[in-house]
mmCIF file of C-alpha atoms in Angstrom:
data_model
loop_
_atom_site.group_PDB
_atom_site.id
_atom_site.type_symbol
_atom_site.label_atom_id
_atom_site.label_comp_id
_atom_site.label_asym_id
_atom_site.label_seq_id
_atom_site.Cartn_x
_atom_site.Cartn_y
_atom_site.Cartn_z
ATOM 1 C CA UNK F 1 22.420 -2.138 -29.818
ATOM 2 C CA UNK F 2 19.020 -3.308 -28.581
ATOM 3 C CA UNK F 3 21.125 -5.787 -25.724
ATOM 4 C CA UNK F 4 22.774 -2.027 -24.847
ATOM 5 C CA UNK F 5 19.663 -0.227 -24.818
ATOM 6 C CA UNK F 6 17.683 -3.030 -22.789
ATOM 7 C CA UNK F 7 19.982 -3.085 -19.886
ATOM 8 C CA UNK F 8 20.167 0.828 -19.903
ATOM 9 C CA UNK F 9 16.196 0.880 -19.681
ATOM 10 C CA UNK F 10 17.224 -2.190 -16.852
ATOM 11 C CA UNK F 11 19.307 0.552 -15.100
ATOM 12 C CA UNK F 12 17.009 3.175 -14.876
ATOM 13 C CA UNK F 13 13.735 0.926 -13.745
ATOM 14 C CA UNK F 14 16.324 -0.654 -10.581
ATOM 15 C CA UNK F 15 17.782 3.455 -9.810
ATOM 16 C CA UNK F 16 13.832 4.099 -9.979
ATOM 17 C CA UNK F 17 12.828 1.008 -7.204
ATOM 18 C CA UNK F 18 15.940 2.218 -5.458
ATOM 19 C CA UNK F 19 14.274 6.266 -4.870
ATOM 20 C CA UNK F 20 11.113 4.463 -4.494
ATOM 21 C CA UNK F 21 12.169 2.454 -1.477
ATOM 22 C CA UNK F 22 13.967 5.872 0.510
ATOM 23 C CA UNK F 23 10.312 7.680 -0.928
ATOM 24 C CA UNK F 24 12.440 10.142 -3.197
ATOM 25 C CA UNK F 25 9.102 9.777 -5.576
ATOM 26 C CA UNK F 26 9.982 12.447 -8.204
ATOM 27 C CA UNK F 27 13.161 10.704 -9.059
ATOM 28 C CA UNK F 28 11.221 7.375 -8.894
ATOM 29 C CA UNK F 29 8.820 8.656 -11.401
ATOM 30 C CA UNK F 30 12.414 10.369 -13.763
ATOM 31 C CA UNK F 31 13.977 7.158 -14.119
ATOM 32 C CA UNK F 32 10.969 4.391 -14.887
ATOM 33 C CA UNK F 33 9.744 7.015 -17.690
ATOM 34 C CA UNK F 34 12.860 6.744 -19.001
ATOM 35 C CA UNK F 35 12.837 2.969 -18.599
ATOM 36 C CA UNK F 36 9.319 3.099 -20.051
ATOM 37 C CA UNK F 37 10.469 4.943 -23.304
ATOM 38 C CA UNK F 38 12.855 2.744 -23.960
ATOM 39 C CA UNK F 39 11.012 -0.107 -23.559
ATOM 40 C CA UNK F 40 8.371 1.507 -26.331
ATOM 41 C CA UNK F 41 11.410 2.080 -28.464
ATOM 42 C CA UNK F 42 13.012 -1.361 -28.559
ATOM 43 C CA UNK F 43 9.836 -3.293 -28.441
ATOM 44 C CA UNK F 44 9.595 -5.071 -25.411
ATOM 45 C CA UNK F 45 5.796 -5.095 -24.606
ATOM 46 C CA UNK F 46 6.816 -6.829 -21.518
ATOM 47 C CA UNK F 47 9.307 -4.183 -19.985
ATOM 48 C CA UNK F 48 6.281 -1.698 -21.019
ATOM 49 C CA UNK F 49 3.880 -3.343 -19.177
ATOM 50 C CA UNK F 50 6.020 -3.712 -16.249
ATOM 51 C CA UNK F 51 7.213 -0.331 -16.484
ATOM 52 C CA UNK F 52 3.618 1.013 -16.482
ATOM 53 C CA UNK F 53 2.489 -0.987 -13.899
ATOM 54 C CA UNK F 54 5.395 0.309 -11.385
ATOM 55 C CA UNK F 55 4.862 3.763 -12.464
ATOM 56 C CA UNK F 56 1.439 3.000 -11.663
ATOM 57 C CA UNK F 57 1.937 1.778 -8.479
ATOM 58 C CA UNK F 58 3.858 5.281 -7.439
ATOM 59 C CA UNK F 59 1.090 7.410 -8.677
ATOM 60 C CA UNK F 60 -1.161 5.604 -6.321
ATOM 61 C CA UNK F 61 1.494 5.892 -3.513
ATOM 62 C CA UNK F 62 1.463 9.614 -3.840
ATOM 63 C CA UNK F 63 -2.352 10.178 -4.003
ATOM 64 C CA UNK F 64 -2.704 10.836 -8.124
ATOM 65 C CA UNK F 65 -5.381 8.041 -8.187
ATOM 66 C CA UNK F 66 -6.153 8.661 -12.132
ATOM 67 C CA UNK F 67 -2.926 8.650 -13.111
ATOM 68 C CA UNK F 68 -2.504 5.404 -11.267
ATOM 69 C CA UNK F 69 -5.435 3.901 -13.207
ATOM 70 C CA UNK F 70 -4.587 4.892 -16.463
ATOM 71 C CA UNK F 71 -0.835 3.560 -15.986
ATOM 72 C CA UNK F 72 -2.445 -0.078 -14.639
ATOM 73 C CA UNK F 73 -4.749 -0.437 -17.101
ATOM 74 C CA UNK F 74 -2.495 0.190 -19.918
ATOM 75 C CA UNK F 75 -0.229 -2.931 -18.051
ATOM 76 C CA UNK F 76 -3.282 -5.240 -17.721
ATOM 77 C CA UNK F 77 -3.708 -4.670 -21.288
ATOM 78 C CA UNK F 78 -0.506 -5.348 -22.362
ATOM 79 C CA UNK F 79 -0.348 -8.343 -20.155
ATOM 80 C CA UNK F 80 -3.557 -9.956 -21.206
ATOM 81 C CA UNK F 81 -2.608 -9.283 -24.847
ATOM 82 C CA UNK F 82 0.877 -11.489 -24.091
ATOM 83 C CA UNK F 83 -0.877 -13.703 -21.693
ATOM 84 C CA UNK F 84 0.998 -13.069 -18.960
ATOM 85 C CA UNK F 85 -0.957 -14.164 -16.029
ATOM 86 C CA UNK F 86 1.007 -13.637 -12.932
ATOM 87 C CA UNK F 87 1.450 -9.939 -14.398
ATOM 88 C CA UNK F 88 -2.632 -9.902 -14.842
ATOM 89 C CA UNK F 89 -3.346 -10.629 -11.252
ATOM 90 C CA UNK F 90 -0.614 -8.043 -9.914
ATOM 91 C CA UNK F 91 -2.061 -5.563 -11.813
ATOM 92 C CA UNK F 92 -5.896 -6.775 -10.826
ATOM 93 C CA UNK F 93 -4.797 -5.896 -7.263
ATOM 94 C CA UNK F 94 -3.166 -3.064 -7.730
ATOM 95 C CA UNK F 95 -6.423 -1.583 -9.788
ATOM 96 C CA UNK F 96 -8.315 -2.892 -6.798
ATOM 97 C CA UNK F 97 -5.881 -0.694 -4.534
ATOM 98 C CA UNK F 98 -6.934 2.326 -6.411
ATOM 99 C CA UNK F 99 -10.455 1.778 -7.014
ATOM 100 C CA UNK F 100 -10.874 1.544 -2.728
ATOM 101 C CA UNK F 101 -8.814 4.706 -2.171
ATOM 102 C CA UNK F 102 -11.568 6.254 -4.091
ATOM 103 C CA UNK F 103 -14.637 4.758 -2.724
ATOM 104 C CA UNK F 104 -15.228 2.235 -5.659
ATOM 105 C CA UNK F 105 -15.317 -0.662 -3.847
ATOM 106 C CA UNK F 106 -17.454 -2.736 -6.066
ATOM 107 C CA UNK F 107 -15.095 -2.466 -8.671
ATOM 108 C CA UNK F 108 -12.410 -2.837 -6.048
ATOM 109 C CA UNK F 109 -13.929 -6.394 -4.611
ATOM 110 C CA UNK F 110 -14.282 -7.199 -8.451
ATOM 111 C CA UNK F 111 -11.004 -6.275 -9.282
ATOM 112 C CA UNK F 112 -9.203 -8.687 -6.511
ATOM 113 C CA UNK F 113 -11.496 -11.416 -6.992
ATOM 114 C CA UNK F 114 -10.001 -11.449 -10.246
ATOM 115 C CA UNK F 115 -6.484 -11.620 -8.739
ATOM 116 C CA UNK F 116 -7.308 -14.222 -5.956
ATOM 117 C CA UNK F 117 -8.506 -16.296 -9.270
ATOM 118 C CA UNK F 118 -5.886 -15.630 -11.048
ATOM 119 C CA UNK F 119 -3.373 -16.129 -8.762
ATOM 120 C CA UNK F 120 -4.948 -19.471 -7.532
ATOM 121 C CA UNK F 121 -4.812 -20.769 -11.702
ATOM 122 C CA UNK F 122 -1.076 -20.327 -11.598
ATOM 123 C CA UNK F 123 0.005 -21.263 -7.998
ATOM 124 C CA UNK F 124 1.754 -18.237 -7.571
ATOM 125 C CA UNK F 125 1.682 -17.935 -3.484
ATOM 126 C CA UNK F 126 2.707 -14.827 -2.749
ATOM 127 C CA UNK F 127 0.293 -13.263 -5.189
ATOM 128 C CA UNK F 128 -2.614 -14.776 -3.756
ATOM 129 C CA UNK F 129 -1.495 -13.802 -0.449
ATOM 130 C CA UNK F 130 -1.463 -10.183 -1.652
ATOM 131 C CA UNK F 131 -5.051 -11.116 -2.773
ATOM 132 C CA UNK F 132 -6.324 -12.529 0.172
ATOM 133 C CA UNK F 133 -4.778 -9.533 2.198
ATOM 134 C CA UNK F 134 -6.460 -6.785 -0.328
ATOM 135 C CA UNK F 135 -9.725 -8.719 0.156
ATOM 136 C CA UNK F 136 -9.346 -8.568 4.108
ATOM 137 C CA UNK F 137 -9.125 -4.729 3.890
ATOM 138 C CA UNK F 138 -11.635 -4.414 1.570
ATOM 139 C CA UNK F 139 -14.299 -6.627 4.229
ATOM 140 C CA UNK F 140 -12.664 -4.445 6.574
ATOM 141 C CA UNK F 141 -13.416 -1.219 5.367
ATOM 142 C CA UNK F 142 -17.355 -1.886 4.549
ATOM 143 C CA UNK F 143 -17.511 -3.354 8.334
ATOM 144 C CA UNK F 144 -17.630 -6.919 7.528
ATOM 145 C CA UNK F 145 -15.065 -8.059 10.098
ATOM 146 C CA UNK F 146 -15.975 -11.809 10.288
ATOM 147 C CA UNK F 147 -14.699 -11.964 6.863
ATOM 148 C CA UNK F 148 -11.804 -9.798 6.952
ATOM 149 C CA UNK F 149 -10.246 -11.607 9.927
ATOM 150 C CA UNK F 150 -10.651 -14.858 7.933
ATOM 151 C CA UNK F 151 -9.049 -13.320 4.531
ATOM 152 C CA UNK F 152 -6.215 -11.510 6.696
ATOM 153 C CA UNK F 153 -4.909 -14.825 9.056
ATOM 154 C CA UNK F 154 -5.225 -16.914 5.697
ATOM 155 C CA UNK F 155 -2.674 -13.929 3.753
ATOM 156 C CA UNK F 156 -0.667 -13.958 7.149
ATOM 157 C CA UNK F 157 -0.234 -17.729 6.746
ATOM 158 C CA UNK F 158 1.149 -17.612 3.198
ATOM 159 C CA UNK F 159 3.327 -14.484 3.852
ATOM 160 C CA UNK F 160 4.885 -16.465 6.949
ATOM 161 C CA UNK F 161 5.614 -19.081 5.367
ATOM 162 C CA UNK F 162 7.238 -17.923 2.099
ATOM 163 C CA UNK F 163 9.370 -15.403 4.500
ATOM 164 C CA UNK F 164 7.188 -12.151 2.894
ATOM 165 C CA UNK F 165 8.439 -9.697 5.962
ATOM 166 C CA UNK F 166 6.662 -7.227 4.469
ATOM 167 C CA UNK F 167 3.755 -8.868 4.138
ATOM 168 C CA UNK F 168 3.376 -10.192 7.212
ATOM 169 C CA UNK F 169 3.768 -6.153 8.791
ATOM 170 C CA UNK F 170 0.867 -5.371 6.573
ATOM 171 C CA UNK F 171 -1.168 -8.082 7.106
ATOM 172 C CA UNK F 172 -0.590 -7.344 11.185
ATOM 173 C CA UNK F 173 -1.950 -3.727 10.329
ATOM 174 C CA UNK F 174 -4.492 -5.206 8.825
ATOM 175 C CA UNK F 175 -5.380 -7.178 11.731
ATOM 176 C CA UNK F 176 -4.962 -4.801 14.483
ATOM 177 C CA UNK F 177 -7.381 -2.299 12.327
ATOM 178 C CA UNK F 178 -10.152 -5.038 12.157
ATOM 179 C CA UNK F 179 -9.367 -5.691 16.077
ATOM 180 C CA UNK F 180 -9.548 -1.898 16.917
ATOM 181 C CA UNK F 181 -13.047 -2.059 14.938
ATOM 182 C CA UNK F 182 -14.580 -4.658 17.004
ATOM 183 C CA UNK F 183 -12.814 -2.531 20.327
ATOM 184 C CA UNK F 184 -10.841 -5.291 21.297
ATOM 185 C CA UNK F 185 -7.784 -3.191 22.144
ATOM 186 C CA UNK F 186 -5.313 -5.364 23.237
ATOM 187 C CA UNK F 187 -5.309 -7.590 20.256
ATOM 188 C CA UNK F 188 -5.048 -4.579 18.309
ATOM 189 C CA UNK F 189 -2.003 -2.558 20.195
ATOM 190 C CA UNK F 190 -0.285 -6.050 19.557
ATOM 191 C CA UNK F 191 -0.803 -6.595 15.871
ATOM 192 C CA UNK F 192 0.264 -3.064 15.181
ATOM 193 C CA UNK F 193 3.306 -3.038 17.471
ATOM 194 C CA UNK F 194 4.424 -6.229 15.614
ATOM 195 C CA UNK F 195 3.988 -4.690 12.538
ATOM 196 C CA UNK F 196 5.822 -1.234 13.339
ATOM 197 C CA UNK F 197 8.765 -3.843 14.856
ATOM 198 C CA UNK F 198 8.932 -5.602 11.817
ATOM 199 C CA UNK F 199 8.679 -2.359 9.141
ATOM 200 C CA UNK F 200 12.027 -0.698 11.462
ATOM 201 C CA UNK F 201 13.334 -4.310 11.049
ATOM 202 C CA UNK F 202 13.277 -4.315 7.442
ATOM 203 C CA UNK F 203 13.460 -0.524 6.926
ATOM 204 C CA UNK F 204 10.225 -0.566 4.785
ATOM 205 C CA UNK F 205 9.458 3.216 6.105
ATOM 206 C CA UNK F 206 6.097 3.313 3.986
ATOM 207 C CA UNK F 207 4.675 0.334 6.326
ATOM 208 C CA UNK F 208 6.355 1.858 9.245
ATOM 209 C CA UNK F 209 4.407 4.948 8.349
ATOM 210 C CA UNK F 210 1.178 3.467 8.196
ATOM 211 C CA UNK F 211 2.362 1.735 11.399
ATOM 212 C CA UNK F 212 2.326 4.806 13.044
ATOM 213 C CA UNK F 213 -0.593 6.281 11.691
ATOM 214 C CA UNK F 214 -2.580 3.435 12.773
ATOM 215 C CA UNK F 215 -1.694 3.533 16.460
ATOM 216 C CA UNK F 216 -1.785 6.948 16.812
ATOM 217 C CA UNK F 217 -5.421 6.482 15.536
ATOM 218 C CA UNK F 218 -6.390 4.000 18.203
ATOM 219 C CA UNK F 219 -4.392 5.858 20.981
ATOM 220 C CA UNK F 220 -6.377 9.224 20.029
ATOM 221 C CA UNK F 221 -9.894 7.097 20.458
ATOM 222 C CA UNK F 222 -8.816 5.424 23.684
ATOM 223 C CA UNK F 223 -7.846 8.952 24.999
ATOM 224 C CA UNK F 224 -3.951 8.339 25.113
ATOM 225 C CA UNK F 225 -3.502 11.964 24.017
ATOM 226 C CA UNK F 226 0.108 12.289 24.987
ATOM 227 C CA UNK F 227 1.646 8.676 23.662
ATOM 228 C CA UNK F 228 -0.999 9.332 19.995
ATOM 229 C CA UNK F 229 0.603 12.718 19.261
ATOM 230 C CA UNK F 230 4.068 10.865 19.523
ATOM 231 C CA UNK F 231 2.802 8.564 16.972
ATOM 232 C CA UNK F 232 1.271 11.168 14.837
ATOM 233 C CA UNK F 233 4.145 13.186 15.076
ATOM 234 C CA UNK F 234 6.905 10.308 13.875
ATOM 235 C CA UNK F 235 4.207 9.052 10.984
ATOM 236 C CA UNK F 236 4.330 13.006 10.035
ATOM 237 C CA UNK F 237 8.093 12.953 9.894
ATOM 238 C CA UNK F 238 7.842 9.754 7.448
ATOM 239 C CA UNK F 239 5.200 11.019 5.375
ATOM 240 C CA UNK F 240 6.313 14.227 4.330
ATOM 241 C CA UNK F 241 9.935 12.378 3.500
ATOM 242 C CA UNK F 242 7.863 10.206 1.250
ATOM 243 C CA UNK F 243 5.846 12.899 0.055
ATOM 244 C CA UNK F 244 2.788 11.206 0.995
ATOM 245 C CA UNK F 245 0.506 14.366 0.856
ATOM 246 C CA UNK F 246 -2.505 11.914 1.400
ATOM 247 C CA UNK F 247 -1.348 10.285 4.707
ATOM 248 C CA UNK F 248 -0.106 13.505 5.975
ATOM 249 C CA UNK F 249 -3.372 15.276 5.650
ATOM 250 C CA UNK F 250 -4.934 12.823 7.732
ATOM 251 C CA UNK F 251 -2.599 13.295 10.340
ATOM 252 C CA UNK F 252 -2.764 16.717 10.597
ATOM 253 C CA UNK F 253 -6.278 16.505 10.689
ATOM 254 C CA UNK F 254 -5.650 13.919 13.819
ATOM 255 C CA UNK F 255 -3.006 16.508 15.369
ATOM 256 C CA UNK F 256 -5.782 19.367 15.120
ATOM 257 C CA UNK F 257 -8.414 16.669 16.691
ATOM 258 C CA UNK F 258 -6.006 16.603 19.983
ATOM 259 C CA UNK F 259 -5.015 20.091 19.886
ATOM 260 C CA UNK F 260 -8.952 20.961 20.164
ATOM 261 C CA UNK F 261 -9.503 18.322 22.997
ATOM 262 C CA UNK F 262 -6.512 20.343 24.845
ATOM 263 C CA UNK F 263 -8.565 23.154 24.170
ATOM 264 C CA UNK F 264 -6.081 24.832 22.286
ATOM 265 C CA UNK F 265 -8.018 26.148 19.725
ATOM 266 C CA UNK F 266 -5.699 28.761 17.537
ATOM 267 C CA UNK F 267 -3.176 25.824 17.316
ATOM 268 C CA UNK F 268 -5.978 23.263 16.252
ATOM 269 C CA UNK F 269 -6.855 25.890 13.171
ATOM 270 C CA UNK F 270 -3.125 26.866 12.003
#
């Protein structure tokens, strides 16, 4: 009966990453919970604290930042309790992940640090790529671009050559955000075409999302009204498919921004 009721709560966690990768998030959320309670049932703290962690993961995906901490730290705890290591550093970074969205970046650095170490202890590559690319945002973000450029080629590096496509699209965003900071445009167009190329490739429509988002954004400052809306418009499309309220605020915000430089002011405010 337990053998039955594992690979049921098996089912519904792989129909959950299925409506997570098409962004049908409510339906994500349906199935792990029912993964998760069965997991609680039968007594497999390690389906739990995988199950938490992924639910985690789409709370932050959707904007519900303390939901998505309370779900991650319940994993960490779980994993540290069963001392499992590789499941302690995912979560590190994905508590990181959260604590930036929110402006906590102290406990954000602190909380990848602890993944890059982690992940460094147990050799597990693609890990401490996902570490060295969280760090690279993070330097990023506060303006410390020296840094960032360093921690994003050395996450490129791993994700290329353990055949991470994903990784490598984000780490290109990455990139062509710390290239657009320093106003080295070129660079930047580049990185984030590659990485939109690579997201359609794949048909990871989250990346190609933020792929959008972040062109439009440089387009808009280098006064490529015309070819930014077209950017902002597509990255609209994919967020509100995903129901990525977050990302979609921001880009109506950018829409009103052009809409006021066209003078068009009653269309800037609706």
């Amino acid at each position: 009966e337990v053998g039955d009721r594992n690979g049921e709560a098996t089912s519904y966690a792989n129909l959950g990453a299925v409506y997570q990768s098409v962004g049908e998030y409510e339906k994500t959320r349906e199935h792990l919970g029912k993964s998760l309670a069965i997991r609680k049932e039968i007594g497999d703290r390690n389906g739990e604290a995988t199950s938490y962690a992924n639910l985690g993961v789409v709370f932050q995906s959707v904007g519900e930042y303390e939901k998505a901490r309370e779900h991650l730290e319940k994993s960490l705890a779980i994993q540290t309790e069963i001392g499992d290591r590789n499941g302690e550093a995912a979560s590190y970074g994905n508590l990181g992940a959260v604590f930036q969205s929110v402006g906590e970046y102290e406990k954000a650095s602190h909380c990848f640090e602890k993944s890059l170490a982690i992940s460094r202890k147990t050799g597990n590559r693609r890990l401490q790529a996902l570490s060295y690319f969280d760090l690279g945002g993070q330097f990023c973000t506060l303006g410390k671009y020296y840094k960032a450029n360093e921690y994003n080629r050395k996450a490129l590096a791993i994700f290329s050559d353990i055949g991470h496509r994903e990784g490598v699209a984000k780490s290109y965003i990455n990139q062509g955000t710390v290239f657009a900071s320093i106003s080295d445009i070129i660079n930047a167009k580049e990185y984030l075409e590659n990485a939109l190329a690579i997201s359609k490739e794949i048909g990871n429509r989250e990346v190609e999302a933020a792929g959008y988002i972040s062109l439009g954004h440089l387009l808009f400052h280098q006064d490529e009204d015309v070819r930014a809306e077209e950017y902002i418009q597509r990255g609209l499309t994919l967020c509100k498919e995903l129901g990525d309220t977050a990302r979609e605020s921001l880009l109506l915000e950018m829409m009103a921004r052009i809409r006021l430089k066209e003078g068009k002011i009653s269309e800037a405010l609706s």
